[in-house]
PDB file of N, CA, C and O in Angstrom:
ATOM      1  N   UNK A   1     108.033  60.247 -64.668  1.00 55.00           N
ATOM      2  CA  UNK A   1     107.150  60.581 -63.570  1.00 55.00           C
ATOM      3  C   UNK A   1     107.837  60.335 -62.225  1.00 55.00           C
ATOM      4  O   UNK A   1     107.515  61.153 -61.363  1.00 55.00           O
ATOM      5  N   UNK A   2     108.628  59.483 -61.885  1.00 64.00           N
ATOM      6  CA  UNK A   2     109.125  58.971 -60.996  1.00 64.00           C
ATOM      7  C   UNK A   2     111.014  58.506 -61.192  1.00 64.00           C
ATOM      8  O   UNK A   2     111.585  57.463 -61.508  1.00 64.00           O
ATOM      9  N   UNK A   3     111.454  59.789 -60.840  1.00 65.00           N
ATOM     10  CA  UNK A   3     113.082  59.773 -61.597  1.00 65.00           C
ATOM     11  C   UNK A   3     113.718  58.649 -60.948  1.00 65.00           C
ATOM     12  O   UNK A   3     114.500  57.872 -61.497  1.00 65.00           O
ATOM     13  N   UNK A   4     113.134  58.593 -59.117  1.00 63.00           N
ATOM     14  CA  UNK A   4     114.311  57.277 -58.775  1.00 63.00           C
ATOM     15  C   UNK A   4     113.872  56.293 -59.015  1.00 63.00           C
ATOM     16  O   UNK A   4     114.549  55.303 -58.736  1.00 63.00           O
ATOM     17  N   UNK A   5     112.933  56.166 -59.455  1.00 60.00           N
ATOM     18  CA  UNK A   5     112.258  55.023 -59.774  1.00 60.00           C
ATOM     19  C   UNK A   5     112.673  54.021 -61.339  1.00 60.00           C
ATOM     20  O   UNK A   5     112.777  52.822 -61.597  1.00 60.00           O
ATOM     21  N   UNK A   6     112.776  54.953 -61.890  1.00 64.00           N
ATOM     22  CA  UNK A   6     113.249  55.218 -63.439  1.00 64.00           C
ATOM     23  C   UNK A   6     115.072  54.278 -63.285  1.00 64.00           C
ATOM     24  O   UNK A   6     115.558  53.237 -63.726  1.00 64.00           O
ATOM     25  N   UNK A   7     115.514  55.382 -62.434  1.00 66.00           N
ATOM     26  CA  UNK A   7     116.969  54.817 -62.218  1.00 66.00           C
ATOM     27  C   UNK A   7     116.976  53.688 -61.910  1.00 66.00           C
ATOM     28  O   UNK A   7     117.488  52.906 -62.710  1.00 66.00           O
ATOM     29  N   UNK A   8     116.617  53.351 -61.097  1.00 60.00           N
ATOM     30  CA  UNK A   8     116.304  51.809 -60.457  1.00 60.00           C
ATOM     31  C   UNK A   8     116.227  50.582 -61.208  1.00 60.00           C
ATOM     32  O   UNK A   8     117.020  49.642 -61.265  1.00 60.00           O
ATOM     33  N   UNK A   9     114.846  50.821 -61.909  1.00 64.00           N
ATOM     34  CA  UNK A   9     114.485  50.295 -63.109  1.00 64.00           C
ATOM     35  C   UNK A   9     115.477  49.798 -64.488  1.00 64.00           C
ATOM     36  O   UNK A   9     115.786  48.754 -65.062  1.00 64.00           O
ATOM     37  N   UNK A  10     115.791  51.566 -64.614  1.00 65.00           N
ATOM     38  CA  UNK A  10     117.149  51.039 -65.237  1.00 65.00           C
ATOM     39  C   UNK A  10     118.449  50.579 -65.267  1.00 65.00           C
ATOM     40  O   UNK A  10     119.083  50.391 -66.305  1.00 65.00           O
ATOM     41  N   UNK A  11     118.972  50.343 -63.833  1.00 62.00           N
ATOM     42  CA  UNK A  11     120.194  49.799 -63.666  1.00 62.00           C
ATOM     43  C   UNK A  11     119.874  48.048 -63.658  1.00 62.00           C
ATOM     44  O   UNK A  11     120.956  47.487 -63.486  1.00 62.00           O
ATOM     45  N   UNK A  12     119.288  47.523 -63.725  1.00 59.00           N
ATOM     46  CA  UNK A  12     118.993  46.131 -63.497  1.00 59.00           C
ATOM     47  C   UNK A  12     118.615  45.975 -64.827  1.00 59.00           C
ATOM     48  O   UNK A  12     118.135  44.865 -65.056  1.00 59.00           O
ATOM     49  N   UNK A  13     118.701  47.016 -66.137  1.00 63.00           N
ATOM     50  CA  UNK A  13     118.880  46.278 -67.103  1.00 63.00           C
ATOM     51  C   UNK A  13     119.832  46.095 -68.085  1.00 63.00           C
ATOM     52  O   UNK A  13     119.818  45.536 -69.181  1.00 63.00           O
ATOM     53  N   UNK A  14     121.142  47.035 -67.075  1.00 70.00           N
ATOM     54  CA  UNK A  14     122.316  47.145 -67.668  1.00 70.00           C
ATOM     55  C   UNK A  14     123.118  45.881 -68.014  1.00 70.00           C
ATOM     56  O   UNK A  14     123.646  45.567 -69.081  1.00 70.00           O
ATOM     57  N   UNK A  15     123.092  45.496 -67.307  1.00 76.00           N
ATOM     58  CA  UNK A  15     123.744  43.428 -67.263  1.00 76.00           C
ATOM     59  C   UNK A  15     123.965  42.867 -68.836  1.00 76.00           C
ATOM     60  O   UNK A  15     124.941  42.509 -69.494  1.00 76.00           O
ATOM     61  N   UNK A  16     122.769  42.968 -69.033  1.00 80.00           N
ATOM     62  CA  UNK A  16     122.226  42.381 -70.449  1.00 80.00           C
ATOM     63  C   UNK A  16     122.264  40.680 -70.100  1.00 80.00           C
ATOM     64  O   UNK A  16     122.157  39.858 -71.010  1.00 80.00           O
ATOM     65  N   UNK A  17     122.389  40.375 -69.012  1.00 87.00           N
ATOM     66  CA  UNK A  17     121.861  39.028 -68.769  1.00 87.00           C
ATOM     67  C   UNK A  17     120.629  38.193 -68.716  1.00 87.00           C
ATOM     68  O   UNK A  17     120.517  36.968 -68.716  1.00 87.00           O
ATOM     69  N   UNK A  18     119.560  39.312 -68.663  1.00 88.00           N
ATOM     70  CA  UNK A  18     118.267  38.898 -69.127  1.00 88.00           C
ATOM     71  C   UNK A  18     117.614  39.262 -70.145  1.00 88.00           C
ATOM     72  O   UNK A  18     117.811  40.471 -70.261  1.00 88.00           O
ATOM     73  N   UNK A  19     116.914  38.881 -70.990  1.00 91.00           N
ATOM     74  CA  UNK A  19     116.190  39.570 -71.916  1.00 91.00           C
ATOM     75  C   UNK A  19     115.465  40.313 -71.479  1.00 91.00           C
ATOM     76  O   UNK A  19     114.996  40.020 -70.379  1.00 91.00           O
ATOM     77  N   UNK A  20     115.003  41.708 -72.176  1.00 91.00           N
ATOM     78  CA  UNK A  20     113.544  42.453 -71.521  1.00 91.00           C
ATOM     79  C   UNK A  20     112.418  41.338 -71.579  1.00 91.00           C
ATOM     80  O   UNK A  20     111.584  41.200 -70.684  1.00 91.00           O
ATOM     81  N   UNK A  21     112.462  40.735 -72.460  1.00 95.00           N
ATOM     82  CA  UNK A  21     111.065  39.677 -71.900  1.00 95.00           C
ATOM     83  C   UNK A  21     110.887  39.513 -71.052  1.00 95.00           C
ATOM     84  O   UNK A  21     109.784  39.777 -70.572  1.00 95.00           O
ATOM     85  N   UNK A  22     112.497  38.637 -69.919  1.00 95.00           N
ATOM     86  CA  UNK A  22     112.458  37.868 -69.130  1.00 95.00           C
ATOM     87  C   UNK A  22     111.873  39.075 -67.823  1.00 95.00           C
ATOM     88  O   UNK A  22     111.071  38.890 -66.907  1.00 95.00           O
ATOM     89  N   UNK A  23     112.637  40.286 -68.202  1.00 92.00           N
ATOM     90  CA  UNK A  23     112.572  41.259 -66.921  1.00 92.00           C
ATOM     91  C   UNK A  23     110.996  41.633 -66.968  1.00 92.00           C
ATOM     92  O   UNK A  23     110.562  41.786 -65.826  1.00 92.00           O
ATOM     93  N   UNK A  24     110.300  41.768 -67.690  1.00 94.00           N
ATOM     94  CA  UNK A  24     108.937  42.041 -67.964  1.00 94.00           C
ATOM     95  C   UNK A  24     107.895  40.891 -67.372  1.00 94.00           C
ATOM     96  O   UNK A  24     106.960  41.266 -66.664  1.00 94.00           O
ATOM     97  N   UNK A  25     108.084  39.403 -67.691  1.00 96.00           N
ATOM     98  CA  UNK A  25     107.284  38.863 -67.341  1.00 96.00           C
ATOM     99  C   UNK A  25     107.576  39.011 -65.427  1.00 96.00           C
ATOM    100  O   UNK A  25     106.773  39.389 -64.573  1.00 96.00           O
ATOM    101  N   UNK A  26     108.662  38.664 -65.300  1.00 94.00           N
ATOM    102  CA  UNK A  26     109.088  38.643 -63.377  1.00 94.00           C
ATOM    103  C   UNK A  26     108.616  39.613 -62.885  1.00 94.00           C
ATOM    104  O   UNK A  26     108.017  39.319 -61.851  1.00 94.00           O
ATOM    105  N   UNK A  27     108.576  41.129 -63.227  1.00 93.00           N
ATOM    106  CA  UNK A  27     107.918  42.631 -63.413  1.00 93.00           C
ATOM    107  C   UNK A  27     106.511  42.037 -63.042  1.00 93.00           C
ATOM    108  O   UNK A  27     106.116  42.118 -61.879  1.00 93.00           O
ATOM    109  N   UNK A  28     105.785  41.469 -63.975  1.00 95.00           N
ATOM    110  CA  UNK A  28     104.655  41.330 -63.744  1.00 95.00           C
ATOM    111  C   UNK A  28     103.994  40.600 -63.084  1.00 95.00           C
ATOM    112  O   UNK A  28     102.823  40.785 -62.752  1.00 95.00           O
ATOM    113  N   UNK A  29     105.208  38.991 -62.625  1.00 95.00           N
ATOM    114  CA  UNK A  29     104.590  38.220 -61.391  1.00 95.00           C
ATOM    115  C   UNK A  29     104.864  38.915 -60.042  1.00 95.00           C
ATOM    116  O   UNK A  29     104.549  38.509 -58.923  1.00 95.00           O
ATOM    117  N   UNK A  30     105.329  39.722 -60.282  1.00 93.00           N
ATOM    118  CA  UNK A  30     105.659  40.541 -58.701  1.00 93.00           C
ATOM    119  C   UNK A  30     104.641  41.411 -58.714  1.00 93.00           C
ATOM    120  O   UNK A  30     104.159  41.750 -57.633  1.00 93.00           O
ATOM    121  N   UNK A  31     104.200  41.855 -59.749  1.00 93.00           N
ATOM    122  CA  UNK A  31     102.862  43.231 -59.884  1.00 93.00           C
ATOM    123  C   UNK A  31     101.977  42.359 -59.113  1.00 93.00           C
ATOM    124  O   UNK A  31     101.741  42.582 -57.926  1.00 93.00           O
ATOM    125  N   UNK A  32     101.351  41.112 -59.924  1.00 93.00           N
ATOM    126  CA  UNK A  32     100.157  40.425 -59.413  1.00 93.00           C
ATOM    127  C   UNK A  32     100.114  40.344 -57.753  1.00 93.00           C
ATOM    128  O   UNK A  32      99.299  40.798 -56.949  1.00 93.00           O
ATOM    129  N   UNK A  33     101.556  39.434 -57.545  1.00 91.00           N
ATOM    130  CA  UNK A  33     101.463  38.951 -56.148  1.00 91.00           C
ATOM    131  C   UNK A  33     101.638  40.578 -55.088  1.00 91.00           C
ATOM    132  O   UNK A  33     101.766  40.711 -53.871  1.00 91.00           O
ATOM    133  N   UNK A  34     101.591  41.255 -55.825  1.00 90.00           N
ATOM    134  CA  UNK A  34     101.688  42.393 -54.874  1.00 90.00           C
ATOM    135  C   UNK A  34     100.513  43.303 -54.747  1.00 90.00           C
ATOM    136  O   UNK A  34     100.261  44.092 -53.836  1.00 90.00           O
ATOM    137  N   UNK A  35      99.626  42.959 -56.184  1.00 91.00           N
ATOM    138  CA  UNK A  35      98.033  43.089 -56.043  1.00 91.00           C
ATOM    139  C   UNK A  35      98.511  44.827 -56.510  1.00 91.00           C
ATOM    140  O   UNK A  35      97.702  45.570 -55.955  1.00 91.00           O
ATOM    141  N   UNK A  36      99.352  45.499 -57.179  1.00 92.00           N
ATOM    142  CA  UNK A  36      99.448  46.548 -57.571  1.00 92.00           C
ATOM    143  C   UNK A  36      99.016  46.892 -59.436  1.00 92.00           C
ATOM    144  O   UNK A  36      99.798  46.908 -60.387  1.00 92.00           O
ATOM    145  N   UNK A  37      97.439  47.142 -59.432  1.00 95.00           N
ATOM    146  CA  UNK A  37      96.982  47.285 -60.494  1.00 95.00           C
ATOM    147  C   UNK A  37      97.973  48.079 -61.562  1.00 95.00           C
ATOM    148  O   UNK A  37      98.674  47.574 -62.440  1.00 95.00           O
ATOM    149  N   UNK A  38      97.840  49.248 -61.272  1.00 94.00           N
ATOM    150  CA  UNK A  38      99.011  50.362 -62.456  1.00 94.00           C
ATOM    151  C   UNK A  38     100.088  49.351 -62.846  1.00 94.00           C
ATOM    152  O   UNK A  38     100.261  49.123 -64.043  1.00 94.00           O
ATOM    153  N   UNK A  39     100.991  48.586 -61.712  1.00 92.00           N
ATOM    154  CA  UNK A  39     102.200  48.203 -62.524  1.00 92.00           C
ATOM    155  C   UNK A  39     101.800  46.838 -62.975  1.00 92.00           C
ATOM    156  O   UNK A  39     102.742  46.351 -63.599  1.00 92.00           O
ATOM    157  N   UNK A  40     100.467  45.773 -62.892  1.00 94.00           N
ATOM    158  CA  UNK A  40     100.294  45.005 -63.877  1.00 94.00           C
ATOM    159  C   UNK A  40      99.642  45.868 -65.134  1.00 94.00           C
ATOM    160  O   UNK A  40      98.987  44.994 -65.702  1.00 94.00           O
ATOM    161  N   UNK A  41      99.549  46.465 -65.503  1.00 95.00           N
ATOM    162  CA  UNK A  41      98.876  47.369 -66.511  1.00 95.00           C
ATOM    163  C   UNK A  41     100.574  47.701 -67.393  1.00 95.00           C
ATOM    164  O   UNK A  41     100.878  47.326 -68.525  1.00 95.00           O
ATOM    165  N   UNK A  42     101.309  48.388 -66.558  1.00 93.00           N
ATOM    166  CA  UNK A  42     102.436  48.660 -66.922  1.00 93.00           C
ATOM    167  C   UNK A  42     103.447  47.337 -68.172  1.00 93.00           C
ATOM    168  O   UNK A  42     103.844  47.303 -69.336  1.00 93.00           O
ATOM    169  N   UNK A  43     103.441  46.487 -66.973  1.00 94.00           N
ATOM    170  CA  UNK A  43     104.093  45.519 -66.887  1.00 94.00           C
ATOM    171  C   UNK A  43     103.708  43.907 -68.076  1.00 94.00           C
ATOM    172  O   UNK A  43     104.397  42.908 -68.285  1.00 94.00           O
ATOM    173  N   UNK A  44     102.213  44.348 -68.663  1.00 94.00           N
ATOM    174  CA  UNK A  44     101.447  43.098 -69.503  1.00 94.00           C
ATOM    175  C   UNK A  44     102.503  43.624 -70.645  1.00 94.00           C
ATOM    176  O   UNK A  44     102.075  42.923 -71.562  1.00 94.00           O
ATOM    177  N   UNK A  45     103.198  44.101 -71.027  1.00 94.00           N
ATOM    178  CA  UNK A  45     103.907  44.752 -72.174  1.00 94.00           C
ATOM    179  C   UNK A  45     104.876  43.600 -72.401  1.00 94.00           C
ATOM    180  O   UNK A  45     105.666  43.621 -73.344  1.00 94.00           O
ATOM    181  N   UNK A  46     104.804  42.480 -71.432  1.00 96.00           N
ATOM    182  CA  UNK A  46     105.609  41.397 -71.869  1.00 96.00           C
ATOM    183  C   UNK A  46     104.890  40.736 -73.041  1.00 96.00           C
ATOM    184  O   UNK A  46     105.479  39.802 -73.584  1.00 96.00           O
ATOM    185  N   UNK A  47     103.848  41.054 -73.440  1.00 96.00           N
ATOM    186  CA  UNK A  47     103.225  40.073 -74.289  1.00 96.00           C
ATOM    187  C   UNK A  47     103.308  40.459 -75.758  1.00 96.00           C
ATOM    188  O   UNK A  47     102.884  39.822 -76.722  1.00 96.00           O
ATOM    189  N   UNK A  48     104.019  41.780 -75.733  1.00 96.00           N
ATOM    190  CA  UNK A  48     104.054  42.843 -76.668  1.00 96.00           C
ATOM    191  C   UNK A  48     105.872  41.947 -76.767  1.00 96.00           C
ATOM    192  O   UNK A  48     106.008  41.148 -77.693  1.00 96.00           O
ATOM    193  N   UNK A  49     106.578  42.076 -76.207  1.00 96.00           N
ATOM    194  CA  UNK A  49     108.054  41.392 -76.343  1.00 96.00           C
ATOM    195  C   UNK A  49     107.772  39.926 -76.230  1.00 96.00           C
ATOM    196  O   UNK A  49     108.749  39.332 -75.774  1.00 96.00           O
ATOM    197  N   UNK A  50     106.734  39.139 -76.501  1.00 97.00           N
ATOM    198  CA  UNK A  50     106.800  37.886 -77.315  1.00 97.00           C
ATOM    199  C   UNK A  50     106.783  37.179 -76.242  1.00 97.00           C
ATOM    200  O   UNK A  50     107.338  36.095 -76.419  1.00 97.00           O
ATOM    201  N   UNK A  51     106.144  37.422 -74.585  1.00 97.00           N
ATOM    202  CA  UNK A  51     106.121  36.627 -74.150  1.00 97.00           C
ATOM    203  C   UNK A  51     104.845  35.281 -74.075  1.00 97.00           C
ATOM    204  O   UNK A  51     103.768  35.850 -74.254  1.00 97.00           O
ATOM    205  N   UNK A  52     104.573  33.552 -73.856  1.00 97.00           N
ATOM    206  CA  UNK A  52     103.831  33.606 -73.845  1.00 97.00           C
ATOM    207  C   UNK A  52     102.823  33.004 -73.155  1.00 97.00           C
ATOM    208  O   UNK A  52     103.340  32.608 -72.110  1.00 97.00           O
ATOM    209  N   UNK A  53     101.352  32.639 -73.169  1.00 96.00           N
ATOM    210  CA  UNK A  53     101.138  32.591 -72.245  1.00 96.00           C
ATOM    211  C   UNK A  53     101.581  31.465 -71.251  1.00 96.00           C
ATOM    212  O   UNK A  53     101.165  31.494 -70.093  1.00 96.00           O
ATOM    213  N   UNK A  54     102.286  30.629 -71.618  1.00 97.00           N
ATOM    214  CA  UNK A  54     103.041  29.735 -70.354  1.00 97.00           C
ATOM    215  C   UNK A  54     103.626  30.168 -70.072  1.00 97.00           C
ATOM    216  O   UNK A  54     103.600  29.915 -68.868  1.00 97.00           O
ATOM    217  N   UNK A  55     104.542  30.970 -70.276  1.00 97.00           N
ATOM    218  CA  UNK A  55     105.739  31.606 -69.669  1.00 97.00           C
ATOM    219  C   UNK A  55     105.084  32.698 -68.423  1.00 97.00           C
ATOM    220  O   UNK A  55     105.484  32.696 -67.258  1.00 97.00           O
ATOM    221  N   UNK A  56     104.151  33.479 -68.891  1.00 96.00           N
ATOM    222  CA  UNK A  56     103.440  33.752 -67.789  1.00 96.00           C
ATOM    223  C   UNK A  56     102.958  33.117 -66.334  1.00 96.00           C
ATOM    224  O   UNK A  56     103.299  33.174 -65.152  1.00 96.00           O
ATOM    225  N   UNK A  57     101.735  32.340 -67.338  1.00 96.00           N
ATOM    226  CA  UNK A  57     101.714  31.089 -66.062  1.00 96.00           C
ATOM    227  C   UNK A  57     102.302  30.552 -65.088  1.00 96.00           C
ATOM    228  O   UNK A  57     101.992  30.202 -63.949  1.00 96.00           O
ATOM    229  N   UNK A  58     103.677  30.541 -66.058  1.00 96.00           N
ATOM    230  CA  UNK A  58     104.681  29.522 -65.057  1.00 96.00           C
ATOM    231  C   UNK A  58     105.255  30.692 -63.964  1.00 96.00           C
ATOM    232  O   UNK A  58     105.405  30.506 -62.757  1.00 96.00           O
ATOM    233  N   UNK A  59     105.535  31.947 -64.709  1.00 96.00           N
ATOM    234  CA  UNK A  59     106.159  33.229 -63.549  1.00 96.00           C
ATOM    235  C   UNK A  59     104.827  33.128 -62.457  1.00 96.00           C
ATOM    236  O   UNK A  59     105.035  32.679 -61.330  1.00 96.00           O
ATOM    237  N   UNK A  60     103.895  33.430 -62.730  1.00 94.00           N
ATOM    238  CA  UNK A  60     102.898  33.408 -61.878  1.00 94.00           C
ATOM    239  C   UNK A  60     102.816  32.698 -60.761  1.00 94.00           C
ATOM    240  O   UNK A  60     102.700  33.099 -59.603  1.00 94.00           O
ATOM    241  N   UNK A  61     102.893  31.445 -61.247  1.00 93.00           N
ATOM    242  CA  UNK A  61     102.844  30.169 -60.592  1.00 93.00           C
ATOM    243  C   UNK A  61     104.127  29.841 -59.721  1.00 93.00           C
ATOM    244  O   UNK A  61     104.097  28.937 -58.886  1.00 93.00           O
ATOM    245  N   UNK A  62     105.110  30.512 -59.920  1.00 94.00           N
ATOM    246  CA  UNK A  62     106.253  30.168 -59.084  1.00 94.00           C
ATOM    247  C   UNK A  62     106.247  31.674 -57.760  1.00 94.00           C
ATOM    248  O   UNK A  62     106.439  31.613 -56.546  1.00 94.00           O
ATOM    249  N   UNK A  63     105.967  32.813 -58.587  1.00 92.00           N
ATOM    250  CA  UNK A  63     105.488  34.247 -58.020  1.00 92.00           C
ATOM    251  C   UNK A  63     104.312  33.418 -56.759  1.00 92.00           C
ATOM    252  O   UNK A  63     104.774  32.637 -55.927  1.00 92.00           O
ATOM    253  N   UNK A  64     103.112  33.682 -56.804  1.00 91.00           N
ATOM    254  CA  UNK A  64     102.476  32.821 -56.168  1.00 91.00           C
ATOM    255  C   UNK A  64     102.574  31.425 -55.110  1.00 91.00           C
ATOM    256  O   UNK A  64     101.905  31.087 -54.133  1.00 91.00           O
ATOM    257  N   UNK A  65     103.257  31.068 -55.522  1.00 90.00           N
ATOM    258  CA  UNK A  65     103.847  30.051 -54.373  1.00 90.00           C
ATOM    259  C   UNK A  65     104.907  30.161 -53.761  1.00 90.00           C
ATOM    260  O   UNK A  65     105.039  29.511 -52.723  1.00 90.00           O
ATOM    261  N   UNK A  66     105.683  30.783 -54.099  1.00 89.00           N
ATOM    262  CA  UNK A  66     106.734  31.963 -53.135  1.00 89.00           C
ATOM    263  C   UNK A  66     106.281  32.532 -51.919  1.00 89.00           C
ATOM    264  O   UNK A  66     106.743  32.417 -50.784  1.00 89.00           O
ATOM    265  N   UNK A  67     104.924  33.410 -52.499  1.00 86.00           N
ATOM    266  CA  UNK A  67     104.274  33.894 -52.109  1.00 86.00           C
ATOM    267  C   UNK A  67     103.453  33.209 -50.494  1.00 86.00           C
ATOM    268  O   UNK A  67     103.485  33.645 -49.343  1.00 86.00           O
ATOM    269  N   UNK A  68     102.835  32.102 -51.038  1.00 85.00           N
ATOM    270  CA  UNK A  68     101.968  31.138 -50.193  1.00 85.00           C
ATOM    271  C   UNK A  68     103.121  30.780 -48.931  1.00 85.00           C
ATOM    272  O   UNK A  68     102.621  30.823 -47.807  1.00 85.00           O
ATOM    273  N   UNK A  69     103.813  30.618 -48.956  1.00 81.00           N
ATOM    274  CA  UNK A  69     105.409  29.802 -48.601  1.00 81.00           C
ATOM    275  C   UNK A  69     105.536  30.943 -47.803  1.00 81.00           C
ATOM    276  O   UNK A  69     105.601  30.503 -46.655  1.00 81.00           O
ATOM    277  N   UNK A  70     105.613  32.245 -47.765  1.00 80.00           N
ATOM    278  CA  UNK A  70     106.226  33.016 -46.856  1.00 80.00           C
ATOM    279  C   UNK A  70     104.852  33.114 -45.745  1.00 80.00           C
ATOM    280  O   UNK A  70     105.009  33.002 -44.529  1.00 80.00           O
ATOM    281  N   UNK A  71     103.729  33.302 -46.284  1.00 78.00           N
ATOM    282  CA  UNK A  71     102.655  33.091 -45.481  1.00 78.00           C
ATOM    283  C   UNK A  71     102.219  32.223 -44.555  1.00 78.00           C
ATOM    284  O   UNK A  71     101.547  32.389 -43.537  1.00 78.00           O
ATOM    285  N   UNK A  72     102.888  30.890 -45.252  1.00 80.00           N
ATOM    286  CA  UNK A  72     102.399  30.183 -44.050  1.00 80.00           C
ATOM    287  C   UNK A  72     103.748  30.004 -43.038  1.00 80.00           C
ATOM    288  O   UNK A  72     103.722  29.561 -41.890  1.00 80.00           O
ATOM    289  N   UNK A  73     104.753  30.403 -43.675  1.00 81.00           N
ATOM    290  CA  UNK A  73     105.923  30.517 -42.418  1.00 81.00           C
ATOM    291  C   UNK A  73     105.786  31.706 -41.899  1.00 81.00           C
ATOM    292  O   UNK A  73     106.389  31.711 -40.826  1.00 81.00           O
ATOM    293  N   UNK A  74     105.270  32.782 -42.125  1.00 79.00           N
ATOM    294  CA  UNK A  74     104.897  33.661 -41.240  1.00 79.00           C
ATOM    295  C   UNK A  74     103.177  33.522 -40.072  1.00 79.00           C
ATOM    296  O   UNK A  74     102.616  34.434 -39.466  1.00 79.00           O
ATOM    297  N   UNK A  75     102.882  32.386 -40.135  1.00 82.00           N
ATOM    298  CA  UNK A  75     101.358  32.379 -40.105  1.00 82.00           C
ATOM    299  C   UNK A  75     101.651  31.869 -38.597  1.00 82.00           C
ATOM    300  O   UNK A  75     100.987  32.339 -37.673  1.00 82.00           O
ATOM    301  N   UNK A  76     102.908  30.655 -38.299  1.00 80.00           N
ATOM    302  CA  UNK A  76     103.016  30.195 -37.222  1.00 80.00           C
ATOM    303  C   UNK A  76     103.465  31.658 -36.125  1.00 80.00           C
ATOM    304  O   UNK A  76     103.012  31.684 -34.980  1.00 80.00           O
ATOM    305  N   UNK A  77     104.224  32.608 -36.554  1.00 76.00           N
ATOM    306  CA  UNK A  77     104.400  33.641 -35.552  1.00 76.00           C
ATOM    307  C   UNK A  77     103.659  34.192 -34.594  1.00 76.00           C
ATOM    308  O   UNK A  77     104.127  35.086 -33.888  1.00 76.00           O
TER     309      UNK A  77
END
């Protein structure tokens, strides 16, 4: 549906330094914190590659406070 998108996608999994798990769950703490429904929909397919739910959690939870962290250093501007 989306060819450069596709490319993109797929050059970051050429490495073979991460597992698709690993790229799937990070995929999906970036979906959340980015509040983009389709690609958490896309992206829960980590659970299908054995991810589980702590491993989530914990992406979440680090996704998320990343998150908080740029906000409030952007909040003083």
């Amino acid at each position: 549906m989306f060819p450069g998108l596709n490319t993109i996608e797929g050059s970051g999994n050429k490495t073979g330094h991460l597992e698709p798990k690993m790229h799937e769950i990070i995929a999906l703490a970036v979906a959340v914190t980015s509040r983009r429904d389709g690609c958490i929909a896309v992206h829960a397919k980590a659970i299908e590659l054995g991810a589980t739910e702590g491993e989530i959690a914990e992406a979440l939870g680090v996704a998320v406070a990343l998150n908080a962290g740029t906000a409030m250093t952007y909040s003083t501007r």
